[in-house]
CSV table of C-alpha atoms (C1' of nucleotides) in Angstrom, one decimal:
chain,number,residue,atom,x,y,z
A,1,MET,CA,118.1,104.9,120.1
A,2,PRO,CA,120.4,107.4,118.6
A,3,GLU,CA,122.3,105.9,115.7
A,4,LEU,CA,125.1,107.6,113.9
A,5,PRO,CA,123.3,110.6,112.5
A,6,GLU,CA,121.5,111.4,115.9
A,7,VAL,CA,124.9,111.1,117.8
A,8,GLU,CA,126.5,113.3,115.3
A,9,THR,CA,124.0,115.9,115.7
A,10,ILE,CA,124.2,115.7,119.5
A,11,ALA,CA,128.0,116.0,119.4
A,12,ASN,CA,127.8,119.0,117.0
A,13,ASP,CA,125.2,120.6,119.1
A,14,ILE,CA,127.0,120.4,122.5
A,15,ARG,CA,130.6,121.1,121.2
A,16,PRO,CA,130.4,125.0,121.1
A,17,GLY,CA,129.2,125.0,124.7
A,18,LEU,CA,131.7,122.6,126.0
A,19,VAL,CA,135.0,123.1,124.4
A,20,GLY,CA,137.4,125.2,126.3
A,21,SER,CA,135.2,125.3,129.4
A,22,THR,CA,136.2,123.8,132.6
A,23,LEU,CA,134.0,121.2,134.5
A,24,GLU,CA,133.5,122.7,137.9
A,25,SER,CA,131.3,120.2,139.8
A,26,VAL,CA,130.1,117.0,138.5
A,27,ARG,CA,127.3,115.0,140.0
A,28,VAL,CA,126.4,111.5,139.3
A,29,LEU,CA,122.8,111.0,140.2
A,30,ARG,CA,122.2,107.4,138.8
A,31,ALA,CA,125.4,105.5,139.3
A,32,ASP,CA,124.2,102.5,137.4
A,33,VAL,CA,125.1,104.0,134.0
A,34,LEU,CA,128.8,104.2,135.0
A,35,ARG,CA,130.9,101.3,133.7
A,36,GLY,CA,134.1,100.5,135.3
A,37,VAL,CA,134.3,103.5,137.5
A,38,THR,CA,132.6,104.4,140.8
A,39,ALA,CA,130.5,107.7,141.0
A,40,ARG,CA,133.1,109.1,143.4
A,41,ARG,CA,136.0,108.5,141.3
A,42,PHE,CA,134.3,109.7,138.2
A,43,GLU,CA,133.3,113.1,139.9
A,44,ARG,CA,136.7,113.5,141.2
A,45,ALA,CA,138.5,112.7,137.9
A,46,LEU,CA,136.3,115.3,136.0
A,47,ARG,CA,136.4,118.1,138.5
A,48,GLY,CA,138.7,120.9,137.4
A,49,ARG,CA,139.3,119.4,134.0
A,50,ARG,CA,139.0,121.5,130.8
A,51,VAL,CA,137.2,120.0,127.8
A,52,ALA,CA,139.6,119.8,124.9
A,53,ALA,CA,137.3,118.3,122.1
A,54,VAL,CA,133.9,116.9,121.5
A,55,GLY,CA,133.7,114.1,118.9
A,56,ARG,CA,131.7,111.1,117.8
A,57,ARG,CA,132.7,107.5,117.1
A,58,ALA,CA,130.0,105.3,115.9
A,59,LYS,CA,126.9,105.9,118.3
A,60,HIS,CA,129.2,107.2,121.1
A,61,VAL,CA,129.7,110.8,122.2
A,62,VAL,CA,133.4,111.3,123.1
A,63,ILE,CA,134.3,114.2,125.3
A,64,GLU,CA,138.1,114.6,125.4
A,65,LEU,CA,139.6,116.2,128.6
A,66,ASP,CA,142.8,118.2,128.9
A,67,ASP,CA,144.5,115.3,130.7
A,68,GLU,CA,143.8,113.0,127.7
A,69,HIS,CA,141.2,111.0,129.5
A,70,ARG,CA,138.0,110.6,127.6
A,71,VAL,CA,134.4,110.5,128.8
A,72,VAL,CA,132.5,108.2,126.3
A,73,ILE,CA,128.8,108.3,126.6
A,74,GLN,CA,126.5,105.9,124.8
A,75,PRO,CA,122.9,107.2,124.7
A,76,ARG,CA,121.5,103.7,123.7
A,77,MET,CA,117.8,103.7,123.5
A,78,THR,CA,116.6,106.8,125.5
A,79,GLY,CA,119.8,108.8,126.4
A,80,SER,CA,120.1,112.5,125.5
A,81,LEU,CA,122.8,115.2,126.2
A,82,HIS,CA,122.6,118.7,126.4
A,83,VAL,CA,124.1,122.0,127.4
A,84,SER,CA,121.7,124.5,129.0
A,85,ALA,CA,121.4,127.3,131.6
A,86,ALA,CA,122.6,126.0,135.0
A,87,ASN,CA,119.3,127.2,136.6
A,88,GLY,CA,117.2,125.2,134.3
A,89,ALA,CA,114.6,122.7,135.6
A,90,SER,CA,115.8,119.2,136.5
A,91,ASP,CA,114.0,116.1,136.6
A,92,ARG,CA,114.3,112.5,138.0
A,93,TYR,CA,115.8,111.2,134.7
A,94,VAL,CA,118.9,113.3,134.9
A,95,VAL,CA,121.8,110.8,135.3
A,96,ILE,CA,124.8,113.1,135.3
A,97,ALA,CA,125.0,116.9,135.6
A,98,ALA,CA,128.1,118.9,135.3
A,99,ASP,CA,128.4,122.7,136.0
A,100,LEU,CA,130.7,124.5,133.6
A,101,SER,CA,133.0,127.6,134.1
A,102,THR,CA,130.8,129.3,131.6
A,103,GLY,CA,127.9,129.3,134.0
A,104,ARG,CA,126.1,126.6,131.8
A,105,ARG,CA,125.4,123.0,132.7
A,106,LEU,CA,126.0,119.8,130.8
A,107,VAL,CA,123.3,117.2,131.4
A,108,PHE,CA,122.9,113.5,130.6
A,109,ARG,CA,119.4,112.4,130.9
A,110,ASP,CA,118.3,108.8,130.4
A,111,VAL,CA,114.8,107.4,131.1
A,112,ARG,CA,115.5,103.8,130.7
A,113,ARG,CA,119.1,104.1,131.9
A,114,LEU,CA,120.3,101.6,129.4
A,115,GLY,CA,122.9,104.1,128.4
A,116,ALA,CA,126.6,103.7,129.3
A,117,VAL,CA,129.2,106.1,130.4
A,118,HIS,CA,132.9,105.3,130.6
A,119,LEU,CA,136.0,107.2,131.6
A,120,LEU,CA,139.0,105.9,129.7
A,121,THR,CA,142.8,106.5,129.6
A,122,PRO,CA,144.2,106.7,126.2
A,123,ALA,CA,145.1,103.1,126.2
A,124,ALA,CA,141.7,102.0,127.2
A,125,TRP,CA,140.2,104.3,124.7
A,126,ARG,CA,142.2,102.5,122.0
A,127,ARG,CA,141.0,99.2,123.1
A,128,TYR,CA,137.4,100.5,123.1
A,129,THR,CA,137.5,101.9,119.6
A,130,GLU,CA,139.3,99.0,118.2
A,131,ARG,CA,136.3,96.9,119.0
A,132,LEU,CA,134.2,98.9,116.6
A,133,GLY,CA,134.2,98.4,112.9
A,134,PRO,CA,134.8,100.9,110.2
A,135,GLU,CA,132.3,103.8,109.7
A,136,PRO,CA,130.3,104.1,106.5
A,137,LEU,CA,131.0,107.9,106.2
A,138,GLU,CA,134.9,107.6,106.7
A,139,ARG,CA,137.1,108.3,103.8
A,140,GLY,CA,138.0,105.3,101.8
A,141,PHE,CA,135.1,103.3,102.8
A,142,THR,CA,134.4,101.6,99.6
A,143,ALA,CA,132.0,98.8,98.3
A,144,PRO,CA,134.8,96.1,98.5
A,145,ARG,CA,135.5,97.3,102.1
A,146,LEU,CA,131.7,97.1,102.9
A,147,LEU,CA,131.6,93.5,101.6
A,148,ALA,CA,134.6,92.5,103.7
A,149,ALA,CA,133.1,94.2,106.8
A,150,LEU,CA,129.8,92.4,106.3
A,151,ALA,CA,131.6,89.0,106.1
A,152,GLY,CA,133.2,89.8,109.4
A,153,ARG,CA,136.6,88.9,110.7
A,154,GLY,CA,137.9,85.9,108.8
A,155,GLY,CA,135.2,86.3,106.3
A,156,ARG,CA,133.0,83.9,108.1
A,157,GLY,CA,129.8,85.9,108.5
A,158,GLY,CA,128.5,84.8,105.0
A,159,ARG,CA,125.3,83.2,106.4
A,160,LEU,CA,124.3,86.1,108.6
A,161,ALA,CA,121.3,88.1,107.5
A,162,VAL,CA,122.5,91.1,105.8
A,163,LYS,CA,120.5,93.4,108.0
A,164,LYS,CA,121.9,91.8,111.1
A,165,ALA,CA,125.4,92.1,109.7
A,166,LEU,CA,124.9,95.7,109.0
A,167,MET,CA,123.8,96.5,112.6
A,168,ASP,CA,126.8,94.4,114.1
A,169,GLN,CA,128.9,97.1,115.4
A,170,ARG,CA,132.1,95.1,115.1
A,171,ARG,CA,131.6,94.8,111.4
A,172,ILE,CA,130.3,98.3,110.6
A,173,ALA,CA,129.9,101.0,113.3
A,174,GLY,CA,127.1,103.4,113.6
A,175,VAL,CA,124.2,101.8,111.8
A,176,GLY,CA,121.2,100.7,113.9
A,177,ASN,CA,117.7,99.5,113.1
A,178,ILE,CA,116.2,102.4,111.4
A,179,TYR,CA,118.9,103.2,109.0
A,180,ALA,CA,119.5,99.5,108.2
A,181,ASN,CA,116.0,99.2,107.2
A,182,GLU,CA,116.1,102.3,105.2
A,183,ALA,CA,119.4,101.6,103.4
A,184,LEU,CA,118.2,98.0,102.5
A,185,TRP,CA,115.0,99.3,101.1
A,186,SER,CA,116.9,101.9,99.1
A,187,ALA,CA,119.3,99.5,97.7
A,188,GLY,CA,116.4,97.0,96.8
A,189,LEU,CA,117.7,94.2,99.1
A,190,ASP,CA,115.9,91.8,101.1
A,191,PRO,CA,117.0,92.3,104.8
A,192,SER,CA,117.0,88.4,105.3
A,193,ARG,CA,119.4,87.7,102.5
A,194,PRO,CA,122.6,86.1,103.8
A,195,ALA,CA,125.4,88.6,103.8
A,196,GLY,CA,127.5,86.2,101.8
A,197,THR,CA,125.2,86.3,98.7
A,198,ILE,CA,125.5,90.1,98.3
A,199,THR,CA,127.3,90.7,94.8
A,200,SER,CA,129.6,93.4,94.2
A,201,ALA,CA,127.1,95.4,92.2
A,202,GLU,CA,124.7,95.0,95.2
A,203,ALA,CA,127.3,96.2,97.6
A,204,ARG,CA,127.9,99.3,95.5
A,205,ARG,CA,124.1,99.9,95.6
A,206,LEU,CA,124.1,99.3,99.4
A,207,LEU,CA,126.9,101.5,100.2
A,208,ARG,CA,125.5,104.4,98.1
A,209,ALA,CA,122.1,104.0,99.9
A,210,LEU,CA,123.8,103.8,103.3
A,211,VAL,CA,125.9,106.9,102.8
A,212,ALA,CA,123.0,108.8,101.2
A,213,VAL,CA,120.5,108.1,104.1
A,214,LEU,CA,123.1,108.8,106.8
A,215,ARG,CA,124.0,112.1,105.2
A,216,ARG,CA,120.5,113.3,104.6
A,217,SER,CA,119.5,112.4,108.1
A,218,ILE,CA,122.5,114.4,109.5
A,219,ARG,CA,121.3,117.2,107.5
A,220,GLY,CA,117.8,116.7,109.0
A,221,ARG,CA,119.3,116.6,112.6
A,222,GLY,CA,118.3,112.9,112.9
A,223,THR,CA,115.0,110.9,113.2
A,224,THR,CA,112.8,111.3,116.2
A,225,VAL,CA,110.5,108.3,116.5
A,226,ARG,CA,109.8,108.9,120.2
A,227,ASP,CA,112.6,109.8,122.6
A,228,TYR,CA,115.5,111.2,120.6
A,229,ARG,CA,116.4,114.8,121.2
A,230,THR,CA,119.1,116.8,119.5
A,231,GLY,CA,121.8,118.5,121.7
A,232,THR,CA,119.6,121.6,121.8
A,233,GLY,CA,116.6,119.6,123.1
A,234,GLU,CA,114.5,119.6,119.9
A,235,ALA,CA,113.1,116.8,117.8
A,236,GLY,CA,115.0,115.7,114.7
A,237,THR,CA,113.1,116.0,111.3
A,238,PHE,CA,114.1,113.1,109.2
A,239,GLN,CA,111.3,110.9,110.4
A,240,SER,CA,109.2,112.5,107.7
A,241,ARG,CA,111.6,111.3,105.1
A,242,LEU,CA,111.6,107.6,106.2
A,243,LYS,CA,110.8,105.3,103.3
A,244,VAL,CA,110.0,102.1,105.1
A,245,TYR,CA,110.5,102.4,108.8
A,246,GLY,CA,107.2,102.7,110.5
A,247,ARG,CA,105.3,102.5,107.4
A,248,ALA,CA,103.9,98.8,107.5
A,249,GLY,CA,100.7,98.4,105.4
A,250,ARG,CA,101.3,101.5,103.4
A,251,PRO,CA,102.3,101.4,99.8
A,252,CYS,CA,105.9,101.1,98.7
A,253,ARG,CA,107.1,104.4,97.3
A,254,ARG,CA,108.9,102.5,94.6
A,255,CYS,CA,106.5,99.6,93.4
A,256,GLY,CA,103.2,100.4,95.3
A,257,ARG,CA,103.1,97.0,97.0
A,258,ARG,CA,102.0,97.1,100.8
A,259,LEU,CA,105.1,97.3,103.0
A,260,VAL,CA,105.6,94.5,105.6
A,261,LEU,CA,106.6,94.5,109.1
A,262,THR,CA,108.3,91.3,110.5
A,263,HIS,CA,110.3,90.4,113.5
A,264,ALA,CA,111.9,87.4,111.7
A,265,VAL,CA,115.4,89.0,111.5
A,266,ASP,CA,117.0,88.9,114.9
A,267,ALA,CA,113.5,89.6,116.7
A,268,ARG,CA,113.9,93.3,115.7
A,269,ALA,CA,111.2,95.4,113.8
A,270,THR,CA,112.1,94.9,110.1
A,271,TYR,CA,110.2,96.7,107.5
A,272,PHE,CA,110.5,95.9,103.9
A,273,CYS,CA,108.8,95.7,100.5
A,274,PRO,CA,108.1,92.1,99.4
A,275,GLY,CA,107.7,93.5,95.8
A,276,CYS,CA,111.1,95.1,95.1
A,277,GLN,CA,113.5,94.0,97.9
A,278,ARG,CA,115.3,90.9,96.7
B,1,DC,C1',132.7,82.0,115.6
B,2,DA,C1',127.3,82.1,115.1
B,3,DT,C1',122.8,82.0,117.2
B,4,DG,C1',119.1,82.6,120.2
B,5,DA,C1',117.4,83.6,124.6
B,6,DC,C1',117.6,86.8,128.0
B,7,DA,C1',118.8,90.8,130.7
B,8,DC,C1',119.2,95.6,131.6
B,9,DC,C1',115.2,99.7,132.6
B,10,DT,C1',110.9,102.7,132.2
B,11,DG,C1',107.1,104.5,129.7
B,12,DC,C1',103.7,104.4,126.4
B,13,DT,C1',100.0,102.4,123.6
B,14,DC,C1',96.7,99.2,122.7
B,15,DG,C1',93.2,95.8,123.6
B,16,DC,C1',90.0,93.9,126.7
C,1,DT,C1',88.4,104.3,133.3
C,2,DG,C1',91.6,100.7,134.7
C,3,DC,C1',94.8,97.1,133.9
C,4,DG,C1',98.0,94.0,132.0
C,5,DA,C1',100.5,92.8,127.8
C,6,DG,C1',103.6,94.0,124.5
C,7,DC,C1',106.7,96.9,122.4
C,8,DA,C1',110.6,100.4,121.9
C,9,DG,C1',115.6,103.3,117.8
C,10,DG,C1',120.9,99.2,121.7
C,11,DT,C1',124.1,96.1,123.3
C,12,DG,C1',126.3,92.7,126.7
C,13,DT,C1',126.4,88.0,128.4
C,14,DC,C1',125.5,83.4,128.6
C,15,DA,C1',124.5,78.6,127.1
C,16,DT,C1',124.5,75.9,123.0
DNA sequence: CATGACACCTGCTCGC
DNA sequence: TGCGAGCAGGTGTCAT
């Protein structure tokens, strides 16, 4: 679910309540979200640790501890994180709860439990993040770099649909289905175009579109279509500004043609305008 | 290396 | 009203 803007919002929201506080007791209620670590080991490793920093990498929330280990949380489709009063109501979807020295509680909740939680050493973190591509909002991410990223390692991804390439986290990290749809519409590009046919001029348009939609969404605290909640438990607001996602059958805001929904690209919901996306 | 099928889970919506 | 089918913003694995 959450893509880059949503995870950025979550990380920004929970940071003030976490940094500097100590994790006093940690309970894993649904061990199947843990990857590569048992509930017992996870709970013991976190207990007594102070939170040094909270960040984001692509669609992953990164909680850095004072012993340099990192807790990496991937909300995937239905995961949400937030810091609240320790006596707040709980429910059966809470996966991990950690009581803080401030008297508050950090909760990871995930209805479908497709989310993933890792506990990583510095070396494991390096390997983890190296598997992810560059981020569209990072400094120096230019149109030529976008083109190279879309082509993939060794430049062999030229036949891949540009939408699929955009969503491939090893090529570019942080973009998911909603923002891929939005950016391609904004740039006037057909989602099924092979990535290798994108020209330099089109790459410049795509990059501008991508950066603009991600920044605007962050400003709007993300897009809530159904499950996503910010780190303070609210819905985002960017859904009201979407131009194509979820608008099949309605007129294109640029050319007036009816927008189309297809599952032809990677079996994912792809919305586009047959009139002005080429 | 690319692709497509399938798996992981649960809840909600829609059509009958 | 009830029930099953299909769908959901993500990603990992497996066979081809």
